[in-house]
Tab-separated table of C-alpha atoms in Angstrom:
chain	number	residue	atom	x	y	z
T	222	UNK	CA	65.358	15.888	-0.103
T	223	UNK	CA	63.148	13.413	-1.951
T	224	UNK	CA	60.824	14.050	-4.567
T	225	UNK	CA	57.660	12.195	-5.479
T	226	UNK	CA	54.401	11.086	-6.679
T	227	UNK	CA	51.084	9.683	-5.728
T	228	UNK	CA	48.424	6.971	-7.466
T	229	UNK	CA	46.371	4.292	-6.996
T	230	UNK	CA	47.498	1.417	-7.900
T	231	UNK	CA	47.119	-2.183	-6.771
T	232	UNK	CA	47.056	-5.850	-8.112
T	233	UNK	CA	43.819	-7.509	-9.240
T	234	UNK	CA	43.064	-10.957	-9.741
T	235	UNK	CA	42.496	-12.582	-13.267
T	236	UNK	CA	40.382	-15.155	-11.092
T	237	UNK	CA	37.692	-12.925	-10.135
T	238	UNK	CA	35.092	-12.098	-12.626
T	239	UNK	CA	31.875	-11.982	-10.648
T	240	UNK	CA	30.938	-11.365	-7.163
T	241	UNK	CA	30.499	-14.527	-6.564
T	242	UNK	CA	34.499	-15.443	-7.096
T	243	UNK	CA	35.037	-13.048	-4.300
T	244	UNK	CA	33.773	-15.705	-2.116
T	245	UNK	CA	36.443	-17.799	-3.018
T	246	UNK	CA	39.708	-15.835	-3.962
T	247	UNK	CA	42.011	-16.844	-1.539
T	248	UNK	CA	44.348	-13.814	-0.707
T	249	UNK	CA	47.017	-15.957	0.547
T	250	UNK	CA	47.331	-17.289	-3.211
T	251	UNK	CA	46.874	-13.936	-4.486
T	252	UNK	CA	49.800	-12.156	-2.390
T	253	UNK	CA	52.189	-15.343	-3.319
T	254	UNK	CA	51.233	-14.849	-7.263
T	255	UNK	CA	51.801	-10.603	-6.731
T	256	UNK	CA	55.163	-11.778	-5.124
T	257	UNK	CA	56.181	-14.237	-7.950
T	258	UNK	CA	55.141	-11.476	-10.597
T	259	UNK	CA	57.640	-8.893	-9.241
T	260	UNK	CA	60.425	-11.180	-9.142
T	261	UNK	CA	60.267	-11.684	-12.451
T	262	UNK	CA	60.557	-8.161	-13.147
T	263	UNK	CA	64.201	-6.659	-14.547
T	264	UNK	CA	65.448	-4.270	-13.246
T	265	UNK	CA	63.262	-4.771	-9.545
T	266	UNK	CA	64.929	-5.429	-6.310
T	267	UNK	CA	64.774	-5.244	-2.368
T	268	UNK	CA	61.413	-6.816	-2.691
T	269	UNK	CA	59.386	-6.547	0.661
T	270	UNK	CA	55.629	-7.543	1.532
T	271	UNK	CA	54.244	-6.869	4.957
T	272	UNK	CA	50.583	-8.636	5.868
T	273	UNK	CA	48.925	-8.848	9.093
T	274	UNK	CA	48.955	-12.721	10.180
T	275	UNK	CA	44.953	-13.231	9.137
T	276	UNK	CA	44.337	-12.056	5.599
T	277	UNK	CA	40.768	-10.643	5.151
T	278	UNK	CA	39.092	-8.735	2.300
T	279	UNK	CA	37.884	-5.383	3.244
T	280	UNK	CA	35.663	-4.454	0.133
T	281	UNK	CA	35.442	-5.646	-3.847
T	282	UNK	CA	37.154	-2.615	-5.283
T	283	UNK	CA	35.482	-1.440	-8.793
T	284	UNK	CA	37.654	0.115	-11.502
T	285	UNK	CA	37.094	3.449	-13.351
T	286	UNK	CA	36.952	1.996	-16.726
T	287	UNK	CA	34.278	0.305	-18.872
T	288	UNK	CA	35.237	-3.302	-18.203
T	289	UNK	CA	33.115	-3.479	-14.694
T	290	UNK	CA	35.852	-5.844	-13.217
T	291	UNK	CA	35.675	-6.773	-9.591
T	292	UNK	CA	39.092	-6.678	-7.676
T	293	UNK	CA	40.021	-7.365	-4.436
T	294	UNK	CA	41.351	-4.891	-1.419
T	295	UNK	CA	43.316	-6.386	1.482
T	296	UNK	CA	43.449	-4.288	4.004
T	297	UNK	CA	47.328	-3.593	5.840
T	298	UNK	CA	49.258	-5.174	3.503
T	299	UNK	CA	52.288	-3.259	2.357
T	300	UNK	CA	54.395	-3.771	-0.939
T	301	UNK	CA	57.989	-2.281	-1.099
T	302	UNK	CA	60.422	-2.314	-3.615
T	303	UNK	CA	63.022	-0.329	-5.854
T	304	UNK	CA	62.820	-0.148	-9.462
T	305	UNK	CA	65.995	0.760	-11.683
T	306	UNK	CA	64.290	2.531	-15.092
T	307	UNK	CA	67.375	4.166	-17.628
T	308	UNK	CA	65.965	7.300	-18.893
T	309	UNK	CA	65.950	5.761	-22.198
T	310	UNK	CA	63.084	3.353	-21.065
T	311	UNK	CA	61.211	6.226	-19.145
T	312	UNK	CA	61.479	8.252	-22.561
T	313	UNK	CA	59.885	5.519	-24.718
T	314	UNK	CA	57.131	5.237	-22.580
T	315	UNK	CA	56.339	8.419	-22.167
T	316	UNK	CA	56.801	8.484	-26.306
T	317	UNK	CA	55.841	12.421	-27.147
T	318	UNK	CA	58.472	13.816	-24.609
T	319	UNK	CA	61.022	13.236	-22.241
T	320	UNK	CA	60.665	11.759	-18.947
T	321	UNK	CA	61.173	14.882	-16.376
T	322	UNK	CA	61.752	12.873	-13.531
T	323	UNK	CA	65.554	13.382	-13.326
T	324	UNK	CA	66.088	9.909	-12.105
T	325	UNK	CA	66.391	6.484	-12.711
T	326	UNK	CA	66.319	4.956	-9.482
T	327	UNK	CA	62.591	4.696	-7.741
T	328	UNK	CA	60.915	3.146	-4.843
T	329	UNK	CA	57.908	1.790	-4.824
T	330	UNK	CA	55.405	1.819	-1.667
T	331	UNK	CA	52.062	0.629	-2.009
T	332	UNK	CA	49.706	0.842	0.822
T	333	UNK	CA	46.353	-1.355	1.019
T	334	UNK	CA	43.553	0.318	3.313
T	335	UNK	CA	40.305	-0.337	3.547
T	336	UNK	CA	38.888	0.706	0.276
T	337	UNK	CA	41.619	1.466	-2.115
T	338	UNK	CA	45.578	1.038	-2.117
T	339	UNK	CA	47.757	4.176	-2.259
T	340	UNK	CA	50.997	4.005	-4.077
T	341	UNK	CA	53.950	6.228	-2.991
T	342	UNK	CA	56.992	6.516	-5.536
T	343	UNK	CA	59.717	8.441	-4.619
T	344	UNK	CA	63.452	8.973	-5.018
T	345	UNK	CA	66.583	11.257	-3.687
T	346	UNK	CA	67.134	14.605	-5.040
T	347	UNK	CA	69.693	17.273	-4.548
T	348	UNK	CA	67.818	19.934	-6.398
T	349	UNK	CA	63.883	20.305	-7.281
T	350	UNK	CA	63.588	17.914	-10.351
T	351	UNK	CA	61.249	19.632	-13.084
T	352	UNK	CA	58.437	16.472	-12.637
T	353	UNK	CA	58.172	14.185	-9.812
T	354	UNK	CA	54.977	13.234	-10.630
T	355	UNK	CA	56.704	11.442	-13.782
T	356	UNK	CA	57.852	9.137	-11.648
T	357	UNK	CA	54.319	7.790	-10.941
T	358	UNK	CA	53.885	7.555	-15.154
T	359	UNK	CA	56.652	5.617	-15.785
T	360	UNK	CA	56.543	3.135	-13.210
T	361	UNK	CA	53.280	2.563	-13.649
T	362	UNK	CA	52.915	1.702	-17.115
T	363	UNK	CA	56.441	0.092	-17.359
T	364	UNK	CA	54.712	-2.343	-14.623
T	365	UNK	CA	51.555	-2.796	-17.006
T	366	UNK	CA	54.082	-3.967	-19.536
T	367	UNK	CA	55.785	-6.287	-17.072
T	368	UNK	CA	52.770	-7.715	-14.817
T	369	UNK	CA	50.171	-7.945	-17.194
T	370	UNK	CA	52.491	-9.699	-20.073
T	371	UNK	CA	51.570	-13.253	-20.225
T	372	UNK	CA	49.985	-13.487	-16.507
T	373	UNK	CA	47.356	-15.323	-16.164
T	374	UNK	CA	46.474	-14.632	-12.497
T	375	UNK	CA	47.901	-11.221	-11.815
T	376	UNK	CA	46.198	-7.592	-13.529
T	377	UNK	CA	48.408	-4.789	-12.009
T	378	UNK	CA	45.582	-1.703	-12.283
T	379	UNK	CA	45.367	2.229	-11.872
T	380	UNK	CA	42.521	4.209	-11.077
T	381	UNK	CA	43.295	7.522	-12.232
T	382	UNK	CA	44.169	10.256	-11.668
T	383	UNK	CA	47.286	7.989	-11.152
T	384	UNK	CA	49.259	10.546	-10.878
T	385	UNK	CA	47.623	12.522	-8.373
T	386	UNK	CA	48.134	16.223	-10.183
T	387	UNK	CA	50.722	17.462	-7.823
T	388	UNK	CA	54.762	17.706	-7.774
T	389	UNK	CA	56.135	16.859	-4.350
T	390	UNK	CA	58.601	17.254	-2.644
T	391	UNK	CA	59.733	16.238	1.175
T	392	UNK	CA	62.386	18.013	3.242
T	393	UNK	CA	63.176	19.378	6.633
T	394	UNK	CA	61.885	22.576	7.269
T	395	UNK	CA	64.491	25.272	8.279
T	396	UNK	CA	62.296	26.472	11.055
T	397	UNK	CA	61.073	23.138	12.585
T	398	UNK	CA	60.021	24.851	16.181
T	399	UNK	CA	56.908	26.509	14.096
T	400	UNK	CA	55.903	23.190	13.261
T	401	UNK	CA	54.710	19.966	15.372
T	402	UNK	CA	55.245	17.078	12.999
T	403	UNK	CA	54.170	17.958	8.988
T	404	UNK	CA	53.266	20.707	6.915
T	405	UNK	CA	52.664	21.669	3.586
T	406	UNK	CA	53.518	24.513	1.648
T	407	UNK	CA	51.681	24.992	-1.613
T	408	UNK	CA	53.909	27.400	-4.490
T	409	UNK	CA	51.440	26.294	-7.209
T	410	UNK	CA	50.564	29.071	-9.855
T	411	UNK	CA	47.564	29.333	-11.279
T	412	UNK	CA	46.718	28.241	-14.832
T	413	UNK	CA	50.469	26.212	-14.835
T	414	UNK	CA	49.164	22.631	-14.744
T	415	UNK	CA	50.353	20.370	-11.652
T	416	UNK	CA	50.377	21.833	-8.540
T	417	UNK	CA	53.718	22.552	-6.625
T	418	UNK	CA	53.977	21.487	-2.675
T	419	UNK	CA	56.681	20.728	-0.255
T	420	UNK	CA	56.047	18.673	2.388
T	421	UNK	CA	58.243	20.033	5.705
T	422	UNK	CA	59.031	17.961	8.549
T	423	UNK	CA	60.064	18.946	11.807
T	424	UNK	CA	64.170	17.710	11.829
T	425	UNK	CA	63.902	17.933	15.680
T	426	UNK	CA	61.205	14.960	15.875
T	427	UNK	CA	62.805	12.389	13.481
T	428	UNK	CA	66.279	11.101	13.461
T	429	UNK	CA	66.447	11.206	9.317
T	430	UNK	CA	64.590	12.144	6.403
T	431	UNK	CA	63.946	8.267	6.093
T	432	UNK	CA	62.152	7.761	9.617
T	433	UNK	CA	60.434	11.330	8.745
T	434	UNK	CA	59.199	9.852	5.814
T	435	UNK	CA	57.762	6.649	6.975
T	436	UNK	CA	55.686	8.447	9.354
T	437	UNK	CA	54.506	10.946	6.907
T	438	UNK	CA	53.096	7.775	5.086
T	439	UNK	CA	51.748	5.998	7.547
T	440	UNK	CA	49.280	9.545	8.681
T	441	UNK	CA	48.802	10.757	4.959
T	442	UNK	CA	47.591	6.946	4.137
T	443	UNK	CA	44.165	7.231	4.907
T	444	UNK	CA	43.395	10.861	3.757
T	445	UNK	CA	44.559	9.969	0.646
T	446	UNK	CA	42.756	6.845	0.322
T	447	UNK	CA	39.670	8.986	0.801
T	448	UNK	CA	40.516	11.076	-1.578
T	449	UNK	CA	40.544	7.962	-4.425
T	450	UNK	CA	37.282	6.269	-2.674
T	451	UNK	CA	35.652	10.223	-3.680
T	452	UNK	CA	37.249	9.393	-7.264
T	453	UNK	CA	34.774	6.250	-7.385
T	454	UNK	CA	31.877	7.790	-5.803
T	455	UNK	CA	32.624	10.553	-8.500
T	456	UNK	CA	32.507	7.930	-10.905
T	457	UNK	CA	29.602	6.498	-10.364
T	458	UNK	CA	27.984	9.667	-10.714
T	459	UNK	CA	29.207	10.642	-13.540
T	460	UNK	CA	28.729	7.026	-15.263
T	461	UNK	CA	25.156	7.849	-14.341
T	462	UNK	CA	25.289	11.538	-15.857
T	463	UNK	CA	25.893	10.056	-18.890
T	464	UNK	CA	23.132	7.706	-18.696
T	465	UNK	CA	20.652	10.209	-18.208
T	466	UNK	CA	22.170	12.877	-21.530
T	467	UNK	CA	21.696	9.627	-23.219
T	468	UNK	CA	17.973	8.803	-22.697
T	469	UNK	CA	17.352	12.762	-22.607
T	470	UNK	CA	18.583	13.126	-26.022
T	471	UNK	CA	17.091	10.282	-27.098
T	472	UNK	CA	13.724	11.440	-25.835
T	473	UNK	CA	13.415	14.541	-27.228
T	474	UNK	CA	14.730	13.350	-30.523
T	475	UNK	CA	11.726	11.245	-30.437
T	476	UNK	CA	9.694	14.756	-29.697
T	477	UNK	CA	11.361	16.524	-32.623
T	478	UNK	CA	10.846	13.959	-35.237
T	479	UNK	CA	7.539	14.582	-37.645
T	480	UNK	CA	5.042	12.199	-39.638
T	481	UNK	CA	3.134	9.038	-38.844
T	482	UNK	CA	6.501	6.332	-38.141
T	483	UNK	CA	7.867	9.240	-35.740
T	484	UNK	CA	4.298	9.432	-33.968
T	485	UNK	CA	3.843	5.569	-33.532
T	486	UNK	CA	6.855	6.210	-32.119
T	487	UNK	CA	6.550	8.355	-30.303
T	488	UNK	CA	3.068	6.421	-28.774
T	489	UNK	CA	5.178	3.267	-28.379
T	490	UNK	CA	8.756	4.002	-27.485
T	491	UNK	CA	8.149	7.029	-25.079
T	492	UNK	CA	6.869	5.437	-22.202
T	493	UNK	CA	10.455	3.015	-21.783
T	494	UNK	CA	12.508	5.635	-22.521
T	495	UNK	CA	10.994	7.854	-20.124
T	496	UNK	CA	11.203	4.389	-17.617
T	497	UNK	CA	15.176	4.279	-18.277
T	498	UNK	CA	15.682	7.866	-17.978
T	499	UNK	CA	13.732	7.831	-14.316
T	500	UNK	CA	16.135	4.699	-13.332
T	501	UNK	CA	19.313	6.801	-14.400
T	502	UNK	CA	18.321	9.699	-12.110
T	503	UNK	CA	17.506	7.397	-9.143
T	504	UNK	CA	20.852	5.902	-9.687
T	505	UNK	CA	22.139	8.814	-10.150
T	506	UNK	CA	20.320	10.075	-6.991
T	507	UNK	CA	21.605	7.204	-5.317
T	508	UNK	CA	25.012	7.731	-5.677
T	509	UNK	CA	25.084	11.257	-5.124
T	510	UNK	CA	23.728	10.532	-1.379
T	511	UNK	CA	26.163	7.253	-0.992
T	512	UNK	CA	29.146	10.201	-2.030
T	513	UNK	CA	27.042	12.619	0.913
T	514	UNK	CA	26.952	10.261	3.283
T	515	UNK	CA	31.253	9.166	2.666
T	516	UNK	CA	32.153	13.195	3.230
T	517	UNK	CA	29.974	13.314	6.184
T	518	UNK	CA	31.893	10.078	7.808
T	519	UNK	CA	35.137	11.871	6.814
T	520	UNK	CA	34.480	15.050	8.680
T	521	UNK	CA	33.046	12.900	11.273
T	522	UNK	CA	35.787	10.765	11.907
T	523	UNK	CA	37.953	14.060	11.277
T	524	UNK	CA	39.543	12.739	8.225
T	525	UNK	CA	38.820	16.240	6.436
T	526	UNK	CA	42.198	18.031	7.560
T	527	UNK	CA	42.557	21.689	7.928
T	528	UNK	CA	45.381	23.271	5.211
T	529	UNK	CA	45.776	19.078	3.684
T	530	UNK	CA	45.484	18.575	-0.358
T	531	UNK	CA	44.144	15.295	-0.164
T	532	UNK	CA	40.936	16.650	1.904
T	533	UNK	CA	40.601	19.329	-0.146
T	534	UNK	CA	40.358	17.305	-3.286
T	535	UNK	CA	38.458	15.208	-1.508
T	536	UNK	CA	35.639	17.438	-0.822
T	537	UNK	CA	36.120	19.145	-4.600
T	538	UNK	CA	35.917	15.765	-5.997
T	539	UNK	CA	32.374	14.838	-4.573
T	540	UNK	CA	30.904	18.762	-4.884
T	541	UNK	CA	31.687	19.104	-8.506
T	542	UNK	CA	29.878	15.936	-9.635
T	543	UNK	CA	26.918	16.144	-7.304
T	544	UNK	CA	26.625	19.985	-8.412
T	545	UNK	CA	26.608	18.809	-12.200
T	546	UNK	CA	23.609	16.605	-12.534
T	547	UNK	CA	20.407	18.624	-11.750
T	548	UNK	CA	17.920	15.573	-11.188
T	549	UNK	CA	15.451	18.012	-10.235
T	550	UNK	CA	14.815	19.750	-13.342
T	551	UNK	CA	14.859	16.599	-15.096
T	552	UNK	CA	12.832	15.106	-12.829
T	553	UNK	CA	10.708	18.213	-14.181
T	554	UNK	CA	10.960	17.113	-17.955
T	555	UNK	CA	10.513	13.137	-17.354
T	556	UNK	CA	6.846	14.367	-15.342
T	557	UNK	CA	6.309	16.650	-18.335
T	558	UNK	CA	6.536	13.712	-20.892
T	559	UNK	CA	4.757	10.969	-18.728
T	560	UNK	CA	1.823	13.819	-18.683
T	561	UNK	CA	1.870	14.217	-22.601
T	562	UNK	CA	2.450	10.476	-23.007
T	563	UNK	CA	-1.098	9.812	-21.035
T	564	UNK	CA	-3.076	12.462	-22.435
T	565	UNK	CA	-2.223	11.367	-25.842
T	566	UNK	CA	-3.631	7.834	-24.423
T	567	UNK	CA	-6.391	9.265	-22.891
T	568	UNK	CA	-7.336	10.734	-26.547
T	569	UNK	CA	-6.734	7.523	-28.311
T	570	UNK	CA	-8.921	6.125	-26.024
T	571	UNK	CA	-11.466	8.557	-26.516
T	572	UNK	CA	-10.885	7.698	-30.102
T	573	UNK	CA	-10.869	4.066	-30.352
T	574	UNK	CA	-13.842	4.464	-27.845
T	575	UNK	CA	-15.972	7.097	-30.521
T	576	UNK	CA	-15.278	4.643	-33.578
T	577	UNK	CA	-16.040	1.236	-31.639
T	578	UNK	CA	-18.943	3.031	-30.628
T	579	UNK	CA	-19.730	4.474	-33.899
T	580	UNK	CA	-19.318	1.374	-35.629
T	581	UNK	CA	-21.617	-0.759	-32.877
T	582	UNK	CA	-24.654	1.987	-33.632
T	583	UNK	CA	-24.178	1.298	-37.369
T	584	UNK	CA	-24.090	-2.901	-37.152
T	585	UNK	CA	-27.453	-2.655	-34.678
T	586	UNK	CA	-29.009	-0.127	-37.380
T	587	UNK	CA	-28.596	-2.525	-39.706
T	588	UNK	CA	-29.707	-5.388	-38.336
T	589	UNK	CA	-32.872	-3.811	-37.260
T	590	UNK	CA	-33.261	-2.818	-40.304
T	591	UNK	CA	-33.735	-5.907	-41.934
């Protein structure tokens, strides 16, 4: 059997640090430089990168962190290799506890799509191992170390979560005739952390585990690529979520503070505040239709598999975020303050109005006067 993990993870360019570099990275340079990187690498052999003949760029792939960075997909291209990790290196970087891999031989298969690469790391097990997922910790962050030591054109990257929150495993199934090609059978418990699912092939269509599991790549690819392009659209949802808590709390701080400074305030700073909260929501709004509009190409293009993880993360991914931000309510309370903000202007007005007014009379009285 073999036991594994899944991430995303795929090699940026230092080069690129606005859109407008995209224009002019040249993915021939940047495969050559991802090639030279992992032959530098210890312990890394049986080094293999597959490209279509005409390189392209597909999209300008967008991290999860704070840093913004722009990094380039391109789409077929195929990275292979073996890594040999000691389980004394896979226990200092894990630091806090063992490595529960029970392994120290990997291999590495990252696949580029469209929008995001998926990363396959497996290895060969006689019994179920206590973590596969492991594997996907320590080979990515002992190829942080390596990569992104001293490189100046090379940033090896995760989105998270890299690992995807399952144990696998991949075998033949005992009785292959129920199945046509793949299927998965889920053992997870509730409430134990990382899910638990073997992946059965039928041993009557594929001459060995290897071919069986080439093929299982090669279909799973794109549903799971999905599943990390939901991750971003998640993402950007949620960067917007934040957004909007922000100005909220900042507005009705404004609202709960008392005396003169806090009503000038009030009178001055409201009416921006209220602007950036309405631009959060629309982003916010934004997004939430861009994630809409991905699911309903998925289920169009019947990506969204009956009884498959990845689609069902997929759709949990994108219907947890856009559930969480109610932009109609708060739609509600920005309406509510612009309402205050202009009757309080409307009554200054009046004011200003009264004592200009009052103050005209008085001048004219006087001057007649005399």
């Amino acid at each position: 059997m073999k036991a594994f993990g899944i991430g995303c993870l795929w090699f940026g360019s230092k080069c690129i640090e606005n859109e407008g570099d995209v224009e002019r990275f040249d993915p021939e340079e940047h495969l050559a430089a991802i090639q030279k990187s992992l032959e530098a690498i210890p312990n890394l052999s049986d080094l293999k990168i597959d490209r279509p003949e005409n390189l392209s760029i597909a999209v300008s792939f967008e991290a999860a962190d704070d840093d913004d960075e722009i990094f380039p997909v391109i789409p077929n291209v195929q990275i292979k290799f073996k890594l040999y990790l000691p389980k004394r290196i896979q226990d200092q970087i894990f630091k806090y506890r063992e490595s529960l891999t029970d392994s120290e031989h990997f291999e590495v298969l990252i696949k580029y799509g469209y929008r995001a690469a998926v990363a396959f790391i497996s290895y060969s097990a006689s019994v179920p191992p206590t973590s596969p997922a492991d594997c996907v910790v320590v080979v990515r962050k002992y190829l942080e170390q390596q990569v992104n030591k001293n490189n100046k054109t090379v940033d090896f990257r995760t989105l998270g979560p890299s690992p995807f929150h399952v144990d696998f495993l991949f075998e033949a199934a005992h009785d292959g005739e129920s199945i046509d090609r793949f299927r998965f059978v889920d053992s997870s418990r509730p409430g134990t952390g990382y899910g638990d699912i073997t992946v059965e092939y039928n041993r009557d269509r594929f001459s060995s585990i290897d071919a069986a599991w080439v093929a299982f790549t090669n279909e799973m690819n794109e549903q799971i690529e999905n599943y990390y392009v939901a991750v971003q659209c998640r993402n950007a949802v949620m960067s917007c979520t934040y957004e909007v808590e922000e100005h909220l709390n900042s507005l009705l701080k404004l609202q709960m503070d008392s005396g003169l400074v806090a009503f000038l305030s009030r009178f001055w700073k409201a009416p921006s505040k209220t602007r950036d909260l309405m631009i959060s929501l629309l982003e916010a709004e934004r997004h939430k239709l861009t994630s809409t509009r991905f699911l309903d190409e998925c289920r169009r293009d019947g990506l969204i598999k009956e009884g498959s993880p990845f689609s069902a993360h997929t759709v949990r991914r994108i219907a947890e975020q856009n559930d969480r931000l109610p932009v109609g309510q708060i739609g509600e309370v920005v309406r509510l303050f612009e309402e205050r903000h202009l009757k309080k202007l409307e009554g200054g007005v009046v004011l200003v109005a009264g004592v200009l007014g009052g103050a005209v009379g008085a001048i004219v009285t006087l001057f007649l006067g005399r």
